[in-house]
Amino acid sequence: MYYPFSWLRSTLRLALYLVAFALIGWYLDDMLVAVAIGATILLVFNYWHLYKLNRWLWHSRKMSPPTVKGMWEHIYEGIYYLQRRNRNKRKELGALVKRFREGSEALPDAAVVVDAKACIIWCNRLARLDLGLKWPQDAGRRIDNLLRHPDFIQYFHTGNFKYPIEVPSPTNPNKTFEYRIMPYGEEHLLLIARDITRVSQLEEMRKDFVANVSHELRTPLTVINGYLELFPEDQEQDPFVAKALQEMTSQTQRMQNLIEDLLVLSRIEASSERIYENVVNIPAVLSQIEREANALNKDKGHKISFHVDPDLTVFGVETELRSACSNLVFNAVNYTPPGGEISVYWEHSDNGVSFAVVDNGDGIEASHLNRLTERFYRVDKARSRKTGGSGLGLSIVKHVLSHHNSRLDIQSKVGEGSRFSFVLDRELIAEQL
Ligand code: ADP
């Protein structure tokens, strides 16, 4: 029968024990010696139990404590209770870790956990297969010593994990992986590597297909256009034939514009030209665009003004930047109702150099703004068709700017006008002319 521990009872028991020895001592006429003998027996008894406790804790294989009585029973029971509790906790934790590992082994992606010092704590089976990690040999080794692709090393050290990166597989050069890093807990990082070989192959095929189709369509269209131009404008021509010829000419022109834009877009997408290699004289580019805009403006009557810093040149790809700037300027000319005001700016800004086209046209509803740079997205299809727009202009601008590490900013208010602008980083500013 187990009694809960009571200080009062055990103090009383000790007092009774000592009183009994004191009484014997009183009877034998030496109380002090009798009490000393009693205390020594108690000391030896307690040392004996200490010895047994030590043996049980360090040398015994038995989990259950030896059967003893008194205060020592409480001590044994207390330690036994703590041991049982720890064992259960360990079991629960073990089960949790096992479930987590089983879960992550079931992931279709390679997963690696690294600590604050970039050392690998754990990785799943796919990480061993696809990333070539060895387990347990690589535990504790730095991940950037094992995954050596320069793009990954730069991505890892920059610490900006907002977007994933695409890198060829370290074990199979025919495979492409998307690496995504997610920080969690106390400076731990979870690296997920997904096989996107098929997706990137399809993307390549799509790009090639668009480029090839556009290229193949170009020749027959040029031929048709050439023949259409050969037809003389005859006053006595049947009005139906005259209308048909005019419509055919304008539609083939539209198709040619579309194909030209598709080809430009494909070229930019496939472009591997480095932006730091050539200096682009944007003021000269803009003066040519100004002439073209004025020609386009003939029957619109806009007031177009260019505010260009004549010394501001940048590193970049000239054809691409020309295409981006001209698209923005021509859009303003095309979509601003006649007699509007259009201002074009090329000047220093806080973070670098900014290009802006501001018009006082009809403006664009906020719901369209996010989608304007999508391919073939047009606010008013009928009107765009009339202007000869392909719906690819802003898509081209977006790609050009992303190639130059910038992005298009569109501000517009219905009835007040629009502002299309972008900022090129100050690192791209070339030496003054
Ligand atoms: P498109 O080739 O049809 O001009 P874009 O991609 O250049 O295509 O433009 C997409 C749409 O954005 C256009 O159809 C037009 O509705 C709208 N847009 C572009 N620029 C302006 C502007 N300055 N003012 C008003 N609407 C504009």
Coordinates of C-alpha atoms and ligand atoms in Angstrom, one line a residue:
M1 CA 0.0 0.0 0.0
Y2 CA 1.5 3.4 -1.0
Y3 CA 1.0 6.3 1.3
P4 CA 1.6 9.9 0.1
F5 CA 4.6 11.5 1.7
S6 CA 4.1 13.4 4.9
W7 CA 6.7 15.6 6.6
L8 CA 4.9 15.4 9.9
R9 CA 4.8 11.6 9.9
S10 CA 8.4 11.2 9.0
T11 CA 9.6 13.8 11.6
L12 CA 7.5 12.0 14.2
R13 CA 9.0 8.7 13.2
L14 CA 12.6 10.1 13.5
A15 CA 11.8 11.7 16.9
L16 CA 10.3 8.3 18.2
Y17 CA 13.4 6.5 16.9
L18 CA 15.7 8.9 18.8
V19 CA 13.6 8.9 21.9
A20 CA 13.6 5.1 22.0
F21 CA 17.5 5.2 22.0
A22 CA 17.5 8.0 24.5
L23 CA 15.3 5.9 26.8
I24 CA 17.5 2.8 26.5
G25 CA 20.5 5.1 27.2
W26 CA 18.7 6.6 30.2
Y27 CA 18.1 3.0 31.4
L28 CA 21.7 2.0 30.9
D29 CA 23.0 5.3 32.3
D30 CA 24.6 6.6 29.1
M31 CA 22.1 8.5 27.1
L32 CA 24.6 10.3 24.8
V33 CA 26.3 7.1 23.6
A34 CA 22.9 5.5 23.0
V35 CA 21.6 8.4 20.9
A36 CA 25.0 8.5 19.0
I37 CA 24.6 4.8 18.2
G38 CA 21.0 5.3 17.0
A39 CA 22.2 8.2 14.8
T40 CA 25.1 6.1 13.4
I41 CA 22.6 3.2 12.5
L42 CA 20.4 5.8 10.8
L43 CA 23.4 7.1 8.9
V44 CA 24.5 3.7 7.8
F45 CA 20.8 2.8 6.8
N46 CA 20.6 6.0 4.6
Y47 CA 24.0 5.4 3.0
W48 CA 23.0 1.9 2.2
H49 CA 19.9 3.2 0.4
L50 CA 22.0 5.8 -1.4
Y51 CA 24.2 3.1 -2.6
K52 CA 21.2 1.1 -3.8
L53 CA 19.7 4.2 -5.5
N54 CA 23.0 4.7 -7.3
R55 CA 23.1 1.1 -8.4
W56 CA 19.6 1.3 -9.7
L57 CA 20.1 4.5 -11.6
W58 CA 23.4 3.7 -13.2
H59 CA 23.8 -0.1 -13.3
S60 CA 20.4 -1.8 -13.1
R61 CA 18.6 -2.7 -16.3
K62 CA 15.3 -2.8 -14.4
M63 CA 12.9 0.2 -15.0
S64 CA 10.8 -0.5 -11.8
P65 CA 12.4 0.6 -8.5
P66 CA 13.4 -1.8 -5.7
T67 CA 10.7 -2.3 -3.0
V68 CA 11.6 -0.2 0.0
K69 CA 9.7 1.5 2.8
G70 CA 9.5 4.9 4.3
M71 CA 11.0 8.1 2.9
W72 CA 13.1 6.2 0.4
E73 CA 10.0 4.7 -1.2
H74 CA 8.9 8.2 -2.0
I75 CA 12.2 9.1 -3.5
Y76 CA 12.2 5.9 -5.7
E77 CA 8.6 6.5 -6.7
G78 CA 9.4 10.2 -7.6
I79 CA 12.3 9.2 -9.8
Y80 CA 10.4 6.4 -11.3
Y81 CA 7.5 8.7 -12.1
L82 CA 9.9 11.3 -13.8
Q83 CA 11.5 8.6 -15.8
R84 CA 8.1 7.3 -17.0
R85 CA 7.0 10.8 -18.0
N86 CA 10.3 11.4 -19.9
R87 CA 10.0 8.1 -21.7
N88 CA 6.4 8.9 -22.8
K89 CA 7.5 12.3 -23.9
R90 CA 10.4 10.8 -25.9
K91 CA 8.1 8.3 -27.5
E92 CA 5.6 11.1 -28.5
L93 CA 8.4 13.2 -29.9
G94 CA 9.9 10.2 -31.7
A95 CA 6.5 9.4 -33.3
L96 CA 6.2 13.1 -34.3
V97 CA 9.6 13.1 -36.0
K98 CA 8.8 9.8 -37.6
R99 CA 5.5 11.1 -39.0
F100 CA 7.3 14.3 -40.2
R101 CA 10.0 12.3 -42.0
E102 CA 7.5 9.9 -43.5
G103 CA 5.5 13.0 -44.7
S104 CA 8.5 14.7 -46.2
E105 CA 9.7 11.4 -47.8
A106 CA 6.3 11.4 -49.5
L107 CA 6.9 14.9 -51.0
P108 CA 7.2 14.9 -54.7
D109 CA 10.1 17.4 -54.3
A110 CA 13.6 17.3 -52.9
A111 CA 13.7 18.9 -49.4
V112 CA 16.7 20.0 -47.4
V113 CA 16.7 21.7 -44.0
V114 CA 19.7 23.9 -43.2
D115 CA 20.6 25.8 -40.0
A116 CA 21.6 29.4 -39.5
K117 CA 25.2 28.5 -40.5
A118 CA 24.0 27.0 -43.8
C119 CA 24.8 23.5 -42.5
I120 CA 22.6 20.6 -43.6
I121 CA 20.4 19.3 -40.7
W122 CA 18.3 16.9 -42.7
C123 CA 17.3 16.0 -46.2
N124 CA 14.8 13.6 -47.8
R125 CA 15.4 10.7 -50.2
L126 CA 14.7 12.8 -53.3
A127 CA 17.3 15.3 -52.2
R128 CA 19.8 12.5 -52.1
L129 CA 18.7 11.2 -55.5
D130 CA 18.3 14.5 -57.4
L131 CA 20.7 16.8 -55.7
G132 CA 23.4 14.1 -55.1
L133 CA 23.5 14.6 -51.3
K134 CA 24.9 11.7 -49.3
W135 CA 23.3 10.7 -46.0
P136 CA 24.5 10.7 -43.3
Q137 CA 27.9 11.8 -44.6
D138 CA 26.7 15.2 -45.7
A139 CA 24.9 16.0 -42.4
G140 CA 26.5 19.2 -40.9
R141 CA 28.2 20.1 -44.2
R142 CA 27.5 23.5 -45.8
I143 CA 24.9 23.4 -48.5
D144 CA 26.7 25.9 -50.7
N145 CA 29.8 23.6 -50.7
L146 CA 27.7 20.8 -52.1
L147 CA 25.4 22.6 -54.5
R148 CA 28.0 24.6 -56.5
H149 CA 26.0 26.1 -59.4
P150 CA 26.9 29.9 -59.5
D151 CA 23.2 30.9 -59.8
F152 CA 22.4 29.0 -56.7
I153 CA 25.3 30.3 -54.7
Q154 CA 24.4 33.9 -55.7
Y155 CA 20.7 33.3 -54.8
F156 CA 21.7 31.7 -51.5
H157 CA 24.0 34.5 -50.5
T158 CA 21.8 37.4 -51.6
G159 CA 19.2 36.2 -49.1
N160 CA 16.3 37.4 -51.1
F161 CA 14.1 34.3 -51.3
K162 CA 10.9 36.0 -52.7
Y163 CA 11.2 34.3 -56.0
P164 CA 12.4 30.9 -57.0
I165 CA 15.3 30.3 -59.4
E166 CA 15.8 27.8 -62.2
V167 CA 19.0 25.8 -62.2
P168 CA 20.2 22.7 -64.1
S169 CA 20.3 19.6 -61.9
P170 CA 23.7 18.9 -60.3
T171 CA 23.4 15.1 -61.1
N172 CA 21.8 15.2 -64.5
P173 CA 22.4 18.1 -66.9
N174 CA 19.3 17.3 -68.9
K175 CA 17.1 18.1 -66.0
T176 CA 16.1 21.6 -64.8
F177 CA 15.2 22.3 -61.2
E178 CA 13.3 25.2 -59.6
Y179 CA 14.9 26.0 -56.2
R180 CA 12.8 27.7 -53.7
I181 CA 14.1 28.7 -50.2
M182 CA 11.7 29.3 -47.3
P183 CA 13.1 30.7 -44.0
Y184 CA 11.4 29.3 -40.9
G185 CA 11.9 28.9 -37.1
E186 CA 15.1 30.2 -35.6
E187 CA 17.0 31.2 -38.8
H188 CA 16.4 27.8 -40.3
L189 CA 15.9 27.4 -44.1
L190 CA 13.9 24.9 -46.0
L191 CA 15.2 24.3 -49.6
I192 CA 12.7 22.7 -51.9
A193 CA 13.9 21.6 -55.4
R194 CA 11.3 20.8 -57.9
D195 CA 11.9 19.1 -61.2
I196 CA 10.5 21.5 -63.9
T197 CA 12.2 19.9 -66.9
R198 CA 9.0 19.2 -68.6
V199 CA 7.5 22.7 -67.9
S200 CA 10.7 24.4 -69.2
Q201 CA 10.8 22.2 -72.3
L202 CA 7.2 23.1 -73.0
E203 CA 8.0 26.8 -72.4
E204 CA 10.9 26.5 -74.9
M205 CA 8.7 24.7 -77.4
R206 CA 6.1 27.5 -77.1
K207 CA 8.6 30.2 -77.6
D208 CA 10.1 28.4 -80.6
F209 CA 6.7 27.7 -82.0
V210 CA 5.6 31.4 -81.8
A211 CA 8.9 32.5 -83.3
N212 CA 8.8 30.0 -86.1
V213 CA 5.2 30.6 -87.0
S214 CA 5.7 34.3 -87.0
H215 CA 8.7 34.0 -89.2
E216 CA 7.0 31.6 -91.6
L217 CA 3.9 33.9 -91.9
R218 CA 6.1 36.9 -92.6
T219 CA 7.0 35.9 -96.2
P220 CA 3.5 35.1 -97.6
L221 CA 2.2 38.3 -96.0
T222 CA 4.9 40.4 -97.6
V223 CA 4.0 38.8 -101.0
I224 CA 0.3 39.5 -100.5
N225 CA 1.1 43.1 -99.4
G226 CA 3.4 43.6 -102.4
Y227 CA 0.6 42.5 -104.9
L228 CA -2.0 44.7 -103.1
E229 CA 0.3 47.7 -103.5
L230 CA 0.5 47.0 -107.2
F231 CA -3.2 47.5 -107.7
P232 CA -3.7 51.0 -109.2
E233 CA -6.2 53.4 -107.5
D234 CA -8.7 53.6 -110.3
Q235 CA -11.4 56.3 -110.0
E236 CA -13.8 54.3 -112.2
Q237 CA -13.2 51.1 -110.2
D238 CA -16.2 49.2 -108.8
P239 CA -16.8 50.7 -105.3
F240 CA -17.1 47.2 -103.9
V241 CA -13.7 46.2 -105.3
A242 CA -12.2 49.5 -104.1
K243 CA -13.5 48.9 -100.6
A244 CA -12.4 45.3 -100.6
L245 CA -8.9 46.3 -101.7
Q246 CA -8.7 49.0 -99.0
E247 CA -9.9 46.6 -96.3
M248 CA -7.4 43.9 -97.5
T249 CA -4.6 46.4 -97.4
S250 CA -5.4 47.6 -93.9
Q251 CA -5.9 44.0 -92.6
T252 CA -2.6 42.7 -94.1
Q253 CA -0.9 45.7 -92.6
R254 CA -2.4 44.8 -89.2
M255 CA -1.2 41.2 -89.6
Q256 CA 2.2 42.4 -90.5
N257 CA 2.3 44.6 -87.4
L258 CA 1.2 41.7 -85.3
I259 CA 3.9 39.4 -86.7
E260 CA 6.6 42.1 -86.3
D261 CA 5.5 42.5 -82.6
L262 CA 5.5 38.7 -82.1
L263 CA 8.9 38.4 -83.5
V264 CA 10.2 41.3 -81.4
L265 CA 8.7 39.6 -78.3
S266 CA 10.3 36.3 -79.2
R267 CA 13.6 37.9 -79.7
I268 CA 13.5 39.7 -76.4
E269 CA 12.4 36.5 -74.6
A270 CA 15.3 34.5 -76.2
S271 CA 17.7 37.4 -75.7
S272 CA 20.9 36.6 -73.8
E273 CA 22.5 39.9 -74.6
R274 CA 24.2 41.4 -71.6
I275 CA 22.9 44.7 -70.6
Y276 CA 26.3 46.0 -69.4
E277 CA 28.0 45.6 -72.7
N278 CA 26.8 48.6 -74.7
V279 CA 26.0 52.2 -74.0
V280 CA 22.7 53.4 -75.4
N281 CA 22.4 57.1 -76.3
I282 CA 18.8 57.4 -75.2
P283 CA 18.6 61.2 -76.0
A284 CA 19.4 60.3 -79.7
V285 CA 16.9 57.4 -79.6
L286 CA 14.2 59.8 -78.2
S287 CA 14.8 62.4 -80.8
Q288 CA 14.1 59.9 -83.5
I289 CA 11.0 58.7 -81.6
E290 CA 10.0 62.4 -81.4
R291 CA 10.1 62.7 -85.2
E292 CA 8.1 59.5 -85.6
A293 CA 5.6 60.6 -83.0
N294 CA 5.1 63.9 -84.8
A295 CA 4.5 62.1 -88.0
L296 CA 1.9 59.9 -86.3
N297 CA 0.4 62.9 -84.7
K298 CA -0.4 64.7 -88.0
D299 CA -4.2 64.1 -87.9
K300 CA -4.5 64.0 -84.1
G301 CA -3.3 67.5 -83.3
H302 CA -1.8 66.6 -79.9
K303 CA 0.7 69.0 -78.2
I304 CA 3.7 66.7 -77.7
S305 CA 6.6 67.9 -75.6
F306 CA 9.9 66.1 -74.9
H307 CA 11.9 67.0 -71.8
V308 CA 15.1 65.1 -72.3
D309 CA 18.4 65.4 -70.3
P310 CA 20.8 65.4 -73.3
D311 CA 23.7 64.0 -71.4
L312 CA 22.0 61.0 -69.8
T313 CA 23.1 57.7 -71.5
V314 CA 22.6 54.2 -70.0
F315 CA 23.9 50.7 -70.4
G316 CA 21.4 48.4 -72.1
V317 CA 20.2 46.9 -75.3
E318 CA 19.4 49.7 -77.8
T319 CA 16.8 47.8 -79.9
E320 CA 15.0 46.8 -76.8
L321 CA 15.0 50.2 -75.1
R322 CA 14.0 51.9 -78.4
S323 CA 11.1 49.4 -78.7
A324 CA 9.9 50.1 -75.1
C325 CA 10.1 53.9 -75.3
S326 CA 8.5 54.0 -78.7
N327 CA 5.6 51.7 -77.6
L328 CA 4.8 54.0 -74.7
V329 CA 5.0 57.2 -76.7
F330 CA 3.0 55.8 -79.6
N331 CA 0.4 54.4 -77.3
A332 CA -0.1 57.9 -75.7
V333 CA -0.4 59.4 -79.2
N334 CA -2.9 56.6 -80.3
Y335 CA -5.1 56.5 -77.2
T336 CA -5.3 60.2 -76.3
P337 CA -8.3 61.8 -77.9
P338 CA -7.4 64.5 -80.5
G339 CA -6.0 67.7 -79.2
G340 CA -4.5 66.2 -76.1
E341 CA -1.3 67.0 -74.3
I342 CA 1.6 64.5 -74.1
S343 CA 4.8 65.0 -72.2
V344 CA 7.8 62.7 -72.3
Y345 CA 10.5 62.8 -69.6
W346 CA 14.0 61.4 -69.5
E347 CA 15.8 62.6 -66.4
H348 CA 17.6 61.7 -63.2
S349 CA 15.5 60.4 -60.4
D350 CA 16.2 59.4 -56.8
N351 CA 17.2 55.8 -57.6
G352 CA 18.6 56.2 -61.1
V353 CA 17.2 57.5 -64.3
S354 CA 13.5 57.7 -65.1
F355 CA 11.5 57.6 -68.3
A356 CA 7.9 58.8 -68.2
V357 CA 5.1 59.4 -70.7
V358 CA 2.3 61.5 -69.3
D359 CA -0.9 62.2 -71.2
N360 CA -4.2 63.9 -70.4
G361 CA -6.3 61.3 -72.3
D362 CA -9.3 59.3 -71.1
G363 CA -7.4 57.3 -68.6
I364 CA -7.8 53.6 -67.8
E365 CA -10.1 52.0 -65.2
A366 CA -8.2 50.6 -62.2
S367 CA -9.5 47.1 -62.9
H368 CA -7.6 46.9 -66.1
L369 CA -4.2 48.2 -64.9
N370 CA -2.9 44.9 -63.6
R371 CA -3.6 43.1 -66.8
L372 CA -2.4 45.7 -69.3
T373 CA 1.0 44.0 -69.8
E374 CA -0.6 40.6 -70.6
R375 CA -0.3 39.5 -74.2
F376 CA -3.2 40.5 -76.4
Y377 CA -4.9 42.3 -73.5
R378 CA -6.7 45.4 -74.7
V379 CA -9.1 47.7 -72.8
D380 CA -11.2 48.5 -75.8
K381 CA -10.7 45.8 -78.5
A382 CA -12.5 47.7 -81.3
R383 CA -10.6 50.9 -80.6
S384 CA -7.2 49.1 -80.5
R385 CA -8.0 47.4 -83.7
K386 CA -8.7 50.8 -85.3
T387 CA -5.3 52.1 -84.1
G388 CA -3.7 49.0 -85.6
G389 CA -2.6 47.8 -82.1
S390 CA -1.6 44.2 -81.7
G391 CA -2.2 44.1 -77.9
L392 CA 1.5 43.1 -77.5
G393 CA 3.0 46.6 -77.1
L394 CA 3.0 46.7 -73.3
S395 CA 4.0 43.1 -73.1
I396 CA 7.1 44.0 -75.1
V397 CA 7.7 46.9 -72.7
K398 CA 7.4 44.6 -69.7
H399 CA 9.9 42.0 -71.1
V400 CA 12.4 44.7 -72.1
L401 CA 12.2 46.3 -68.6
S402 CA 12.5 42.9 -66.8
H403 CA 15.7 42.3 -69.0
H404 CA 17.0 45.7 -67.7
N405 CA 16.0 44.9 -64.1
S406 CA 13.2 47.4 -64.0
R407 CA 9.4 47.3 -64.2
L408 CA 6.7 49.3 -65.7
D409 CA 4.7 51.6 -63.4
I410 CA 1.2 52.6 -64.7
Q411 CA -0.8 55.3 -63.0
S412 CA -4.1 56.3 -64.5
K413 CA -7.3 58.1 -63.6
V414 CA -10.4 57.9 -65.7
G415 CA -11.1 61.3 -67.3
E416 CA -7.7 62.7 -66.2
G417 CA -5.0 60.8 -68.1
S418 CA -2.3 58.3 -67.6
R419 CA 1.4 58.1 -66.7
F420 CA 3.5 55.2 -67.9
S421 CA 7.0 55.2 -66.4
F422 CA 10.0 53.1 -65.4
V423 CA 13.2 53.7 -63.5
L424 CA 16.5 52.2 -64.6
D425 CA 18.9 51.6 -61.7
R426 CA 21.7 54.1 -61.1
E427 CA 24.1 51.3 -61.8
L428 CA 23.0 51.4 -65.4
I429 CA 23.8 55.1 -65.9
A430 CA 26.8 55.3 -68.3
E431 CA 29.5 58.0 -68.1
Q432 CA 28.3 61.5 -69.1
L433 CA 28.7 62.1 -72.8
Ligands
ADP1 P1 -2.0 47.8 -78.3 O1 -0.9 47.2 -79.2 O2 -3.3 47.3 -78.6 O3 -1.8 49.3 -78.2 P2 -0.7 47.6 -75.8 O4 -0.2 46.4 -75.1 O5 0.3 48.6 -76.2 O6 -1.6 47.1 -76.9 O7 -1.7 48.4 -74.8 C1 -2.7 47.6 -74.2 C2 -3.9 48.5 -73.9 O8 -3.6 49.5 -73.0 C3 -4.4 49.2 -75.1 O9 -5.3 48.4 -75.9 C4 -5.1 50.4 -74.6 O10 -6.4 50.2 -74.3 C5 -4.4 50.7 -73.2 N1 -3.5 51.8 -73.3 C6 -2.1 51.8 -73.5 N2 -1.6 53.0 -73.4 C7 -2.6 53.8 -73.1 C8 -2.7 55.2 -72.9 N3 -1.6 56.1 -72.9 N4 -3.9 55.8 -72.6 C9 -5.0 55.0 -72.5 N5 -5.0 53.6 -72.7 C10 -3.8 53.1 -73.0

